[in-house]
CSV table of C-alpha atoms and ligand atoms in Angstrom, one decimal:
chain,number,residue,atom,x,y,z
A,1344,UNK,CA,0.0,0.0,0.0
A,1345,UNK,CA,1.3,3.5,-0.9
A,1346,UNK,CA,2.4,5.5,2.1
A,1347,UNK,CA,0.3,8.3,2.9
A,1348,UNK,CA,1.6,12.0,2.9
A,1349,UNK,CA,-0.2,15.5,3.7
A,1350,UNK,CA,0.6,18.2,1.6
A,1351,UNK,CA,0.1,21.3,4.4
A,1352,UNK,CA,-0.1,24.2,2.0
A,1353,UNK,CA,-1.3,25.1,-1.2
A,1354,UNK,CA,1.9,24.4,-3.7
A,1355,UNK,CA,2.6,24.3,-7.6
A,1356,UNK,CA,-0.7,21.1,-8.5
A,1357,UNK,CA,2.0,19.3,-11.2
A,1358,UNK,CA,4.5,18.8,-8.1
A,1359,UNK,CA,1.3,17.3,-6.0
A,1360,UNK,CA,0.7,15.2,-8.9
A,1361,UNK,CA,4.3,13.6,-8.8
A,1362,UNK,CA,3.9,12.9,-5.2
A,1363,UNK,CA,0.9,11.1,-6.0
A,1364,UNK,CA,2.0,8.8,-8.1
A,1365,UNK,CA,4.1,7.6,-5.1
A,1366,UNK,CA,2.0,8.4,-2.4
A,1367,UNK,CA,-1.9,8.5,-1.3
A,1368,UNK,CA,-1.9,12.1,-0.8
A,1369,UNK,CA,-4.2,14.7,1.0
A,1370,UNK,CA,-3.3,18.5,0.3
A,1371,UNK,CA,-4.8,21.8,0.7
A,1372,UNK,CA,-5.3,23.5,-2.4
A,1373,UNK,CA,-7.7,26.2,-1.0
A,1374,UNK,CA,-4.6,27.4,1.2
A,1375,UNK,CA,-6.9,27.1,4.3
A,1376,UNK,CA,-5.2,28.3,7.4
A,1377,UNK,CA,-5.1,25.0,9.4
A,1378,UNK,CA,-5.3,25.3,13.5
A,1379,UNK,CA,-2.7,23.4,15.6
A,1380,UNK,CA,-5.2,21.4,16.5
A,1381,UNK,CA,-6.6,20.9,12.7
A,1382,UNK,CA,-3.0,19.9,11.5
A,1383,UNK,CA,-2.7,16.9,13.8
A,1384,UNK,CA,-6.4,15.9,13.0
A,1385,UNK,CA,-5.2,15.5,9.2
A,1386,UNK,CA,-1.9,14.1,10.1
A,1387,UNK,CA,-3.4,11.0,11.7
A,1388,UNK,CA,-2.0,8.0,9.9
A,1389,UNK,CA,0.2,9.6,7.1
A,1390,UNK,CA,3.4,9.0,7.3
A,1391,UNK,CA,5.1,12.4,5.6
A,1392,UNK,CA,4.1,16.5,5.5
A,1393,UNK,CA,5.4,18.7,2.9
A,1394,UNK,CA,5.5,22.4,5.3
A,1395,UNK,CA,6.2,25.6,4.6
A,1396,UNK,CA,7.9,27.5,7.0
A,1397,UNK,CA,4.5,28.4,8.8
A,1398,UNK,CA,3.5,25.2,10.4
A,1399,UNK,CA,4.8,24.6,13.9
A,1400,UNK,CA,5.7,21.0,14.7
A,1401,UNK,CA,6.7,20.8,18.1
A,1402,UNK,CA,6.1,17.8,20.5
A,1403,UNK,CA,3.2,17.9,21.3
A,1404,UNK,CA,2.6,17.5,17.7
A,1405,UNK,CA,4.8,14.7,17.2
A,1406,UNK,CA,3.6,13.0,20.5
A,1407,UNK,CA,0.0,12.9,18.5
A,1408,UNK,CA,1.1,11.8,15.1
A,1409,UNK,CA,2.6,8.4,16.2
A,1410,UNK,CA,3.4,7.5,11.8
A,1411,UNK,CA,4.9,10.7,10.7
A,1412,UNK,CA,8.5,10.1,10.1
A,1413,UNK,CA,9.4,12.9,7.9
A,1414,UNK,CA,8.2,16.7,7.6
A,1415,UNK,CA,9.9,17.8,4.7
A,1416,UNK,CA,9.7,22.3,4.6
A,1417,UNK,CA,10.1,24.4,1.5
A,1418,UNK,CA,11.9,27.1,3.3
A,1419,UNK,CA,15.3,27.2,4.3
A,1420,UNK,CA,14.4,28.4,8.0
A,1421,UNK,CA,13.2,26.0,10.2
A,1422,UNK,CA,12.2,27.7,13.4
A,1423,UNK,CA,8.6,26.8,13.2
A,1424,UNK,CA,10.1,23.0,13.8
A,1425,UNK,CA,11.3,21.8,16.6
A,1426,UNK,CA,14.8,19.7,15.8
A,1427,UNK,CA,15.6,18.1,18.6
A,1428,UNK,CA,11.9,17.0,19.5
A,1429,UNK,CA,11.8,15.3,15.9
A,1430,UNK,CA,15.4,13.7,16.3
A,1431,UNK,CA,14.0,12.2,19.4
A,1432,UNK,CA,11.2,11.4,18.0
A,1433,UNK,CA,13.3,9.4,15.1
A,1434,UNK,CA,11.2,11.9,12.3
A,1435,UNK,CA,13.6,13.1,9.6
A,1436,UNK,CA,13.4,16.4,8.9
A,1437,UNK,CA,14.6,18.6,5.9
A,1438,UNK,CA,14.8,21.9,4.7
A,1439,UNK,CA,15.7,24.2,1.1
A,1440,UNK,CA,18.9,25.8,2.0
A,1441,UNK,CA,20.8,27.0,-1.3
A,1442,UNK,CA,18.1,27.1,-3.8
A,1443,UNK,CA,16.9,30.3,-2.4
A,1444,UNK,CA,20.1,32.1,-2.0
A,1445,UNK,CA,20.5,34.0,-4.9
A,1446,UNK,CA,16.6,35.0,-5.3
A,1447,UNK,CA,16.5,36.4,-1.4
A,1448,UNK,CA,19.8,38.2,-1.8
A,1449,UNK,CA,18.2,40.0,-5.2
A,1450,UNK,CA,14.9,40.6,-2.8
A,1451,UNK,CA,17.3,41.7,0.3
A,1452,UNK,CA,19.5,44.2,-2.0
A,1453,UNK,CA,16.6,45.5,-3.6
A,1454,UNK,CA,14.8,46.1,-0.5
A,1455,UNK,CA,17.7,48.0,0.6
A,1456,UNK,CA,18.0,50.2,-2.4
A,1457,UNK,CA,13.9,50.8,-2.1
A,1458,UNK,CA,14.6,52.1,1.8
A,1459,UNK,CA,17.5,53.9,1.0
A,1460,UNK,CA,16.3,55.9,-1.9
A,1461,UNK,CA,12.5,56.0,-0.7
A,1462,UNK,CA,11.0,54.4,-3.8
A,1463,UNK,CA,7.6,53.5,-1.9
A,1464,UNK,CA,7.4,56.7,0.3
A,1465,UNK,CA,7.8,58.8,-3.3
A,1466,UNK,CA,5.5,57.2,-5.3
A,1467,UNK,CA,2.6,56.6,-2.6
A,1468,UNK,CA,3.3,60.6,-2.6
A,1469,UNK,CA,3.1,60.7,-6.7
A,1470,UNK,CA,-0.2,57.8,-6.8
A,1471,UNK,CA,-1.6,60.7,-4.1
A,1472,UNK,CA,-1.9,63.3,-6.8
A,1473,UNK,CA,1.0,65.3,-4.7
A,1474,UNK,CA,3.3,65.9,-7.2
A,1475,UNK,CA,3.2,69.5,-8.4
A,1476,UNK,CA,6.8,70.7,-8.5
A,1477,UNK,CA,10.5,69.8,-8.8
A,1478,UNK,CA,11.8,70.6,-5.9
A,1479,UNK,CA,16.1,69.9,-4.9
A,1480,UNK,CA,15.4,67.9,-1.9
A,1481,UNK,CA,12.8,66.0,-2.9
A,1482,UNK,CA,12.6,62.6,-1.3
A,1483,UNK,CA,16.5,62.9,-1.4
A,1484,UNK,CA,17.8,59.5,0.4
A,1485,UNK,CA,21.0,58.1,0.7
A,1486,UNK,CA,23.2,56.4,-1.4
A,1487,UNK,CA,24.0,53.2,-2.5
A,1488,UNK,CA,27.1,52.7,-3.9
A,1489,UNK,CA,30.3,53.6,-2.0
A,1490,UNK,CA,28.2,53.6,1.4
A,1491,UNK,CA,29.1,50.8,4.0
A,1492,UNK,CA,26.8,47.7,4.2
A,1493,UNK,CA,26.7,46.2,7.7
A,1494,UNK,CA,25.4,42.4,6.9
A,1495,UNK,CA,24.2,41.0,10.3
A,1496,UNK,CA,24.8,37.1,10.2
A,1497,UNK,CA,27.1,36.3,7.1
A,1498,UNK,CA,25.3,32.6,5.8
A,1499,UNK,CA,24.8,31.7,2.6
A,1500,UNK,CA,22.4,34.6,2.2
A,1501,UNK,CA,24.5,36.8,4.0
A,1502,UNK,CA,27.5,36.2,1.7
A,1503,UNK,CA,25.1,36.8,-1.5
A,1504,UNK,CA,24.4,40.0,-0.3
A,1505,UNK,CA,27.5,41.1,0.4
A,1506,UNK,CA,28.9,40.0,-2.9
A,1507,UNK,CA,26.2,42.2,-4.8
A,1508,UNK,CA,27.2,45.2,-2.5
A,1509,UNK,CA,31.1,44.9,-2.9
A,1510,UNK,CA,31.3,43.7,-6.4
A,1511,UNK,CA,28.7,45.3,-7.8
A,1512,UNK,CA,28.6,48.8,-5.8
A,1513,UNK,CA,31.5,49.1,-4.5
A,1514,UNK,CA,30.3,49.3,-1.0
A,1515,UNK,CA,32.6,48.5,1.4
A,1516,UNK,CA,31.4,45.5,3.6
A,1517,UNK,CA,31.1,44.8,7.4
A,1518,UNK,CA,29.6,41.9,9.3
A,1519,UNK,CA,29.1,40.2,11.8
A,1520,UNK,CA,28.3,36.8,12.8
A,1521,UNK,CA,29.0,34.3,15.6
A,1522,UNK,CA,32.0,32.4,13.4
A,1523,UNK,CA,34.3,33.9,11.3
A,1524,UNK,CA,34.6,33.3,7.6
A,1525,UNK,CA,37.7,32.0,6.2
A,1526,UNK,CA,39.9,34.5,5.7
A,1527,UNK,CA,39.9,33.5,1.7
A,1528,UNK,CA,36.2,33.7,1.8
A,1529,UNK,CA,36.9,37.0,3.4
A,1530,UNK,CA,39.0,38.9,0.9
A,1531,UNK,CA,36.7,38.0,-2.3
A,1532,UNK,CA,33.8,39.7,-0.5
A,1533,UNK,CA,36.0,42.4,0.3
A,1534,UNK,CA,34.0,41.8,3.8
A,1535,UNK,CA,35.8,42.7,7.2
A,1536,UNK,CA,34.5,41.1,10.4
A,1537,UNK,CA,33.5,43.5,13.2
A,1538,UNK,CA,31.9,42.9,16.7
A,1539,UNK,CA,28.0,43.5,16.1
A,1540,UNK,CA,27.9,47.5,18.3
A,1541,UNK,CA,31.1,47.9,15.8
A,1542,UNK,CA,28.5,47.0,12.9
A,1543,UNK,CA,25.8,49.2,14.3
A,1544,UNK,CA,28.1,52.2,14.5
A,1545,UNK,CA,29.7,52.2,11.1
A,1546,UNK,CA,26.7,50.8,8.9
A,1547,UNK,CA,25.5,52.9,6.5
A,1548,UNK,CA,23.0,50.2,5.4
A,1549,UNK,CA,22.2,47.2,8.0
A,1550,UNK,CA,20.8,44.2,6.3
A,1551,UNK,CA,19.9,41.4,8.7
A,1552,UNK,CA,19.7,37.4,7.4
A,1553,UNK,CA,20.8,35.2,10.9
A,1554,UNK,CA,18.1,33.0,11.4
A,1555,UNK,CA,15.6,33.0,14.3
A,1556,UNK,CA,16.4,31.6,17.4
A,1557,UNK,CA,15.7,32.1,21.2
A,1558,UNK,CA,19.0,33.3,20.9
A,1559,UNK,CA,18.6,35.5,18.6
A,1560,UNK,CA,15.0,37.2,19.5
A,1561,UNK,CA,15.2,40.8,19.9
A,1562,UNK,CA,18.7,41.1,19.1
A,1563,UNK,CA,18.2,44.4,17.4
A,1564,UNK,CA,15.8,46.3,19.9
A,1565,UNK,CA,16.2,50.0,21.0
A,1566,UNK,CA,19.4,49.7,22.9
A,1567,UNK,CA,21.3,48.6,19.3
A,1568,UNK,CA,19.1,50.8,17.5
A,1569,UNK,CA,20.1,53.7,19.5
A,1570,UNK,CA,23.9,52.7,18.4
A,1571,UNK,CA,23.0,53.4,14.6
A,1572,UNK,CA,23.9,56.3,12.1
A,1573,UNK,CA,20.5,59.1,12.4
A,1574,UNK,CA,21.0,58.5,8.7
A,1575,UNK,CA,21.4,55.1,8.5
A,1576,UNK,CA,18.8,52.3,6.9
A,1577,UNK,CA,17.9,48.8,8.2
A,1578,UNK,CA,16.6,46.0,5.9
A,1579,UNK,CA,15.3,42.8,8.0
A,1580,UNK,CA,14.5,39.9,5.3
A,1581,UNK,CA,15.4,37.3,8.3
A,1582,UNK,CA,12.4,36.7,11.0
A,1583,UNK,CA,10.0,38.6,12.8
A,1584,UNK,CA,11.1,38.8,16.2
A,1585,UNK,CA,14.8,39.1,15.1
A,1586,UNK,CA,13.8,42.6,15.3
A,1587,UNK,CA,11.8,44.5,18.0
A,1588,UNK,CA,9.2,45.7,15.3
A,1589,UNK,CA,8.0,48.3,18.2
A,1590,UNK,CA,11.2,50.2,19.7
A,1591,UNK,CA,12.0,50.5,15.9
A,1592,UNK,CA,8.8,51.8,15.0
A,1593,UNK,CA,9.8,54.3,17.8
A,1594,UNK,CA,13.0,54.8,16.0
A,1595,UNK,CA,11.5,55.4,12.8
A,1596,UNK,CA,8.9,58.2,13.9
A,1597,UNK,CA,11.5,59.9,16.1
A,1598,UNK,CA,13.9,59.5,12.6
A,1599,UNK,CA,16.7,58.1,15.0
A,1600,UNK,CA,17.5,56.1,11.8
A,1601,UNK,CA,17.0,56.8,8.4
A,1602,UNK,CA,14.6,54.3,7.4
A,1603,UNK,CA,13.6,50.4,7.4
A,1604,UNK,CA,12.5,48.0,4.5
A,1605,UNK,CA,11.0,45.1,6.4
A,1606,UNK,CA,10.0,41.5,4.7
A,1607,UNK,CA,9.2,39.5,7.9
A,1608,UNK,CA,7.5,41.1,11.3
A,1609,UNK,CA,6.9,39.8,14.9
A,1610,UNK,CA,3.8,37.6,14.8
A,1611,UNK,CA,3.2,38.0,11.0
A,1612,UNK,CA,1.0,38.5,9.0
A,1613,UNK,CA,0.0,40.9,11.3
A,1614,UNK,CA,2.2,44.3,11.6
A,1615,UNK,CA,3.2,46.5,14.2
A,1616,UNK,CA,0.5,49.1,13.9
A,1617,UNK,CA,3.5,51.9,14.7
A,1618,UNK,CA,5.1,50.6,11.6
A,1619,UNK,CA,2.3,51.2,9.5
A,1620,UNK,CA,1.9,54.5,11.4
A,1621,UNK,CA,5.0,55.9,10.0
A,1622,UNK,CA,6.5,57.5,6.4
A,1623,UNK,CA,10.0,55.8,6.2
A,1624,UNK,CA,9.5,52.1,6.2
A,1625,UNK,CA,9.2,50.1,3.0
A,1626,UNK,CA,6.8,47.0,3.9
A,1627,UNK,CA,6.6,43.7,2.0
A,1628,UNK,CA,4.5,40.7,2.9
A,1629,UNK,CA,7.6,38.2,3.0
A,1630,UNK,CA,8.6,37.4,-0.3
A,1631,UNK,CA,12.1,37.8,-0.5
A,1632,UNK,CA,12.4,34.4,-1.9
A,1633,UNK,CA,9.1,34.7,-4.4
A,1634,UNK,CA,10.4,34.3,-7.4
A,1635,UNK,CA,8.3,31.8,-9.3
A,1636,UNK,CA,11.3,29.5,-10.5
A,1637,UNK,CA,13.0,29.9,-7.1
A,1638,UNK,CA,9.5,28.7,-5.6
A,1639,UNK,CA,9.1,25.9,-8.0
A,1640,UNK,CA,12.9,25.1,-7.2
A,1641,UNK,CA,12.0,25.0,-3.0
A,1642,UNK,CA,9.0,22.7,-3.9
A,1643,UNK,CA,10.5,20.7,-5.9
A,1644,UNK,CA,13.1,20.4,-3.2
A,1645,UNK,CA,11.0,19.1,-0.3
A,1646,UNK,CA,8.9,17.0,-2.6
A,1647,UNK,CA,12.6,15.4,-3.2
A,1648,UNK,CA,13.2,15.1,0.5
A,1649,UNK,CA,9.7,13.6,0.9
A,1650,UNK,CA,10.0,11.0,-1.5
A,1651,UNK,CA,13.7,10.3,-0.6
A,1652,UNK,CA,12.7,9.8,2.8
A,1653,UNK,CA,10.0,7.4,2.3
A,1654,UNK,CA,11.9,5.0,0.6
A,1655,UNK,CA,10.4,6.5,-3.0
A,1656,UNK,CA,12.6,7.8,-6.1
A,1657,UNK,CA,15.5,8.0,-7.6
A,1658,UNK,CA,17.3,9.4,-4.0
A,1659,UNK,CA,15.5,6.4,-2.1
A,1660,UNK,CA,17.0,6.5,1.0
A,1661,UNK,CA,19.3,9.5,0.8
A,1662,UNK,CA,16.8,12.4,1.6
A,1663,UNK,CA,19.4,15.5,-0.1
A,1664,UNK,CA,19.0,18.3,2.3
A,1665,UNK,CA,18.2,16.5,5.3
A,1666,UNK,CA,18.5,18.4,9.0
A,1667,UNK,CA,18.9,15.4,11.1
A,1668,UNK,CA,20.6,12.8,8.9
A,1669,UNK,CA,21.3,10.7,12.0
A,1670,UNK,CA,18.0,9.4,12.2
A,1671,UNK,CA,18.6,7.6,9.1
A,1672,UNK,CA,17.5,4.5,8.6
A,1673,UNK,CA,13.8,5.3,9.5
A,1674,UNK,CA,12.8,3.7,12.8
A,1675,UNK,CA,10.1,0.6,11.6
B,1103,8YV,C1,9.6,31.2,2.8
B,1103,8YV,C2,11.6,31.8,4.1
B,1103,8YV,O1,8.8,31.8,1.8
B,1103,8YV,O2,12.8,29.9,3.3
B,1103,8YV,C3,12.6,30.7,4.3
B,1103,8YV,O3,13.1,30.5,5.4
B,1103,8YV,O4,11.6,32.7,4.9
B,1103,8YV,C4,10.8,32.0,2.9
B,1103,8YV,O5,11.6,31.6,1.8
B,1103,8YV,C5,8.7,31.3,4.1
B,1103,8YV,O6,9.4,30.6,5.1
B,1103,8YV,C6,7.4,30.6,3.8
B,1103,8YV,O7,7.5,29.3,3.9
């Protein structure tokens, strides 16, 4: 009998169709938002779940669902699952690191630029019917090129970014992150490593990519905030809660910085009503990896871990972007 696997969010119908040539598969192609509750209801007797990076599987979760054995995500952040509770649990988990990387980085750099040179703010102004004179300061912003990016956690998406700004705008580039990169890896970014008030200081443009962690909640709230250039920008295209949307809504309306261009908010999809309350923030609904073939490409991705998993495919066996490897062979 063919395993059975939930498909948890709406995705692309041919890559459903593929699973269900190996799998008796239930999916959710009106995109319903599915309670806690709901998802283990549906999850009773399947062995796999195809996620997004929405769906929380915790223990209590896994404690319910006594067959799942993999959940297989489409994003390359994994927060909303719980690692160690699904190691112990023997469920193999994967993610879509790599596939994204280039897409987000466009999405990250282009937010930036958007922030920087108020490309939202100005045409809101223009769509208002305002527009009735050249004037010299006109929603003048900062610039790009030559200015210094700050990158706040220097992964793969980090690096991406950096590259664009060094190679491509000759900014000169700062980070930070927990590890060092290799001093190699270093000197083709043109990318110095700073301690992170050091990063604050001398930004000119703060992008932050480190993933979401306990660790890492609130890590730029006012106190770090109030270390930043009054001209300076911030781009967050890493996690809500990275970020303390409401001391930097304070920051934004008393212009202690610049400007923001924000792709992911604390307790999405709602948003900081102070953020929405002020002129100089450029606010997107988490997309930085929506590109259409970069989607495909994460899909595609998890359906591969799915089927790997579950002893299905080509890659039977050898899930390729799997979290917890050590898991491997499935337990019976
Ligand atoms: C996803 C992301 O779109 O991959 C990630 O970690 O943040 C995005 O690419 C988001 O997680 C929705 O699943």
């Amino acid at each position: 009998m063919k395993p059975r696997v939930l498909v948890a969010r709406a995705v692309f119908p041919d890559i459903v169709e593929r699973l269900r040539s190996h799998f008796v598969v239930h999916d959710n192609p009106g995109d319903d938002a599915w309670s806690q509750p709901e998802l283990i209801a549906r999850l009773q007797g399947h062995a796999g779940v195809l996620v997004a990076g929405t769906e929380r599987i915790d223990a209590a979760l896994l404690a319910a669902c006594p067959t799942l054995r993999a959940v297989c995500s489409m994003a390359v952040g994994y927060n909303n699952i719980d690692l160690p509770a699904c190691t112990a649990a023997g469920v193999l988990v994967s993610n879509a690191p790599d596939v994204l990387t280039e897409t987000t980085a466009d999405f990250g750099f282009a937010l930036m630029m958007a922030t920087a040179r108020r490309i939202t703010e100005s045409e809101h102004f223009l769509r208002a019917g305002r527009w009735t004179h050249w004037s010299y300061d006109l929603f003048a912003g900062a610039d790009v090129h030559g200015a210094t990016l700050g990158v706040l956690g220097m992964g793969r998406i980090g690096q991406a970014i950096a590259r664009r700004g060094a190679l491509g705008f000759g900014m000169p580039v700062l980070y930070h992150n927990r590890s060092r990169l290799d001093a190699a890896i270093e000197q083709q970014l043109g990318a110095s490593w700073v301690g992170k008030d050091q990063l604050l200081q001398r930004a000119d443009h703060l992008v932050i990519v480190v993933p979401y962690s306990p660790a890492s909640h609130h890590l730029v709230g006012a106190a770090e905030l109030a270390l930043m250039k009054p001209t300076a920008t911030l781009t967050n295209i890493a996690r809500g809660g990275v970020v303390d949307d409401a001391a930097l809504a304070v920051a934004l309306r008393e212009r202690r910085i610049a400007a923001a261009g924000l792709d992911v908010f604390e307790g999405e999809p709602a948003v900081h009503p102070g953020l929405l309350g002020v002129p100089n923030v450029v606010l997107t609904p988490h997309i930085a990896s929506a590109s259409l073939p970069t989607r495909r490409a994460m899909a595609e991705l998890a359906a591969r871990n799915l089927m790997a998993v579950l002893g299905q495919g080509a890659d039977a066996g050898r899930p390729p972007t799997a979290l917890n490897p050590e898991v491997l062979p499935l337990r019976a």
